[in-house]
């Protein structure tokens, strides 16, 4: 996997709130974070990150926000300020992440997920 996949502590996607952007309620889970740093983090490790952007995934008719971030101690952190910088410095990374997340549950028989543009 080309990113560390975790969640922001003490956050929650409210299933009673329907964002205007997605038209689907929150998924009742913590907010996911995809950390693009060059080092694999340990399970449960807490790391300070800089937020670069957000993706809105629709999973089983629920909004599942995916925050794109980089560890502030990563060598690339000073060069990445938003998703446009990610595309410039790591070409194809955002598209690869989107495709992975769109299909990663299919092995279990789940439908492919969709993205809000």
Short mmCIF file of C-alpha atoms in Angstrom, two decimals:
data_model
loop_
_atom_site.label_atom_id
_atom_site.label_comp_id
_atom_site.label_asym_id
_atom_site.label_seq_id
_atom_site.Cartn_x
_atom_site.Cartn_y
_atom_site.Cartn_z
CA UNK A 1 0.00 0.00 0.00
CA UNK A 2 1.36 3.43 -0.89
CA UNK A 3 -0.03 5.21 2.16
CA UNK A 4 -0.63 4.78 5.87
CA UNK A 5 -4.34 4.31 6.56
CA UNK A 6 -5.73 5.44 9.89
CA UNK A 7 -8.18 7.78 11.55
CA UNK A 8 -8.09 11.04 13.42
CA UNK A 9 -8.63 10.36 17.13
CA UNK A 10 -11.81 11.62 18.74
CA UNK A 11 -13.57 12.39 15.44
CA UNK A 12 -16.84 11.01 14.13
CA UNK A 13 -18.89 11.14 10.95
CA UNK A 14 -22.41 11.88 12.14
CA UNK A 15 -25.01 9.54 10.54
CA UNK A 16 -27.68 12.19 11.23
CA UNK A 17 -25.89 14.82 9.14
CA UNK A 18 -26.23 14.82 5.34
CA UNK A 19 -23.53 16.97 3.71
CA UNK A 20 -24.72 19.11 0.79
CA UNK A 21 -21.67 17.93 -1.20
CA UNK A 22 -22.51 14.23 -1.04
CA UNK A 23 -26.26 13.96 -0.32
CA UNK A 24 -25.54 10.92 1.90
CA UNK A 25 -25.30 10.71 5.71
CA UNK A 26 -22.02 10.18 7.57
CA UNK A 27 -20.84 6.59 8.09
CA UNK A 28 -20.83 6.66 11.93
CA UNK A 29 -17.04 6.09 12.04
CA UNK A 30 -13.99 8.21 12.90
CA UNK A 31 -12.70 10.38 10.04
CA UNK A 32 -10.19 8.43 7.94
CA UNK A 33 -6.75 9.79 7.13
CA UNK A 34 -4.44 8.62 4.37
CA UNK A 35 -0.87 9.66 5.21
CA UNK A 36 1.38 9.80 2.13
CA UNK A 37 4.73 9.87 3.91
CA UNK A 38 7.73 7.80 2.91
CA UNK A 39 7.84 5.82 6.16
CA UNK A 40 5.48 3.00 7.13
CA UNK A 41 3.94 3.84 10.49
CA UNK A 42 3.40 1.22 13.19
CA UNK A 43 -0.11 0.03 13.99
CA UNK A 44 -1.61 2.49 16.48
CA UNK A 45 1.16 5.05 16.01
CA UNK A 46 0.07 8.67 16.38
CA UNK A 47 1.83 11.08 14.03
CA UNK A 48 1.48 14.83 13.48
CA UNK A 49 0.26 15.51 9.94
CA UNK A 50 -0.37 18.37 7.54
CA UNK A 51 -3.71 18.12 5.75
CA UNK A 52 -3.39 18.36 1.97
CA UNK A 53 -6.95 17.71 0.83
CA UNK A 54 -10.05 15.60 1.18
CA UNK A 55 -11.86 12.98 -0.91
CA UNK A 56 -15.54 12.10 -0.46
CA UNK A 57 -16.19 8.38 -0.90
CA UNK A 58 -19.73 6.99 -1.06
CA UNK A 59 -19.79 3.55 0.59
CA UNK A 60 -23.14 1.74 0.95
CA UNK A 61 -25.02 5.04 0.60
CA UNK A 62 -22.97 6.68 3.36
CA UNK A 63 -20.41 9.47 3.17
CA UNK A 64 -16.91 8.31 4.10
CA UNK A 65 -14.51 11.27 4.09
CA UNK A 66 -10.87 10.48 3.35
CA UNK A 67 -8.39 13.13 4.47
CA UNK A 68 -5.15 13.22 2.46
CA UNK A 69 -2.20 14.23 4.65
CA UNK A 70 1.55 13.96 5.11
CA UNK A 71 3.57 13.46 8.27
CA UNK A 72 5.08 16.84 9.15
CA UNK A 73 8.43 15.13 9.71
CA UNK A 74 8.51 13.55 6.23
CA UNK A 75 11.19 14.87 3.85
CA UNK A 76 8.47 15.86 1.35
CA UNK A 77 6.31 17.72 3.88
CA UNK A 78 7.86 21.10 3.10
CA UNK A 79 7.11 20.61 -0.62
CA UNK A 80 3.48 19.42 -0.30
CA UNK A 81 0.83 21.99 0.60
CA UNK A 82 -2.26 20.69 -1.22
CA UNK A 83 -3.38 17.91 -3.59
CA UNK A 84 -2.02 19.83 -6.59
CA UNK A 85 1.45 19.57 -5.06
CA UNK A 86 0.88 15.84 -4.51
CA UNK A 87 0.12 15.42 -8.20
CA UNK A 88 3.22 17.44 -9.10
CA UNK A 89 5.65 15.65 -6.76
CA UNK A 90 3.99 12.19 -6.74
CA UNK A 91 2.37 11.91 -10.21
CA UNK A 92 -0.56 9.51 -10.30
CA UNK A 93 -0.73 9.06 -6.51
CA UNK A 94 -4.20 10.58 -6.04
CA UNK A 95 -5.65 8.57 -8.95
CA UNK A 96 -4.08 5.36 -7.60
CA UNK A 97 -5.50 6.03 -4.12
CA UNK A 98 -8.95 6.74 -5.55
CA UNK A 99 -8.92 3.52 -7.58
CA UNK A 100 -7.66 1.41 -4.66
CA UNK A 101 -10.34 2.73 -2.31
CA UNK A 102 -13.05 2.36 -4.97
CA UNK A 103 -12.44 -1.39 -5.28
CA UNK A 104 -10.75 -2.56 -2.05
CA UNK A 105 -13.89 -4.12 -0.59
CA UNK A 106 -14.89 -5.95 -3.78
CA UNK A 107 -13.08 -9.17 -2.75
CA UNK A 108 -15.78 -9.63 -0.09
CA UNK A 109 -18.59 -9.26 -2.62
CA UNK A 110 -19.24 -5.58 -1.86
CA UNK A 111 -20.11 -3.21 -4.69
CA UNK A 112 -17.55 -0.78 -6.04
CA UNK A 113 -17.69 2.54 -4.28
CA UNK A 114 -18.12 5.89 -5.94
CA UNK A 115 -16.49 9.27 -5.56
CA UNK A 116 -17.95 12.73 -5.37
CA UNK A 117 -16.15 14.85 -7.96
#
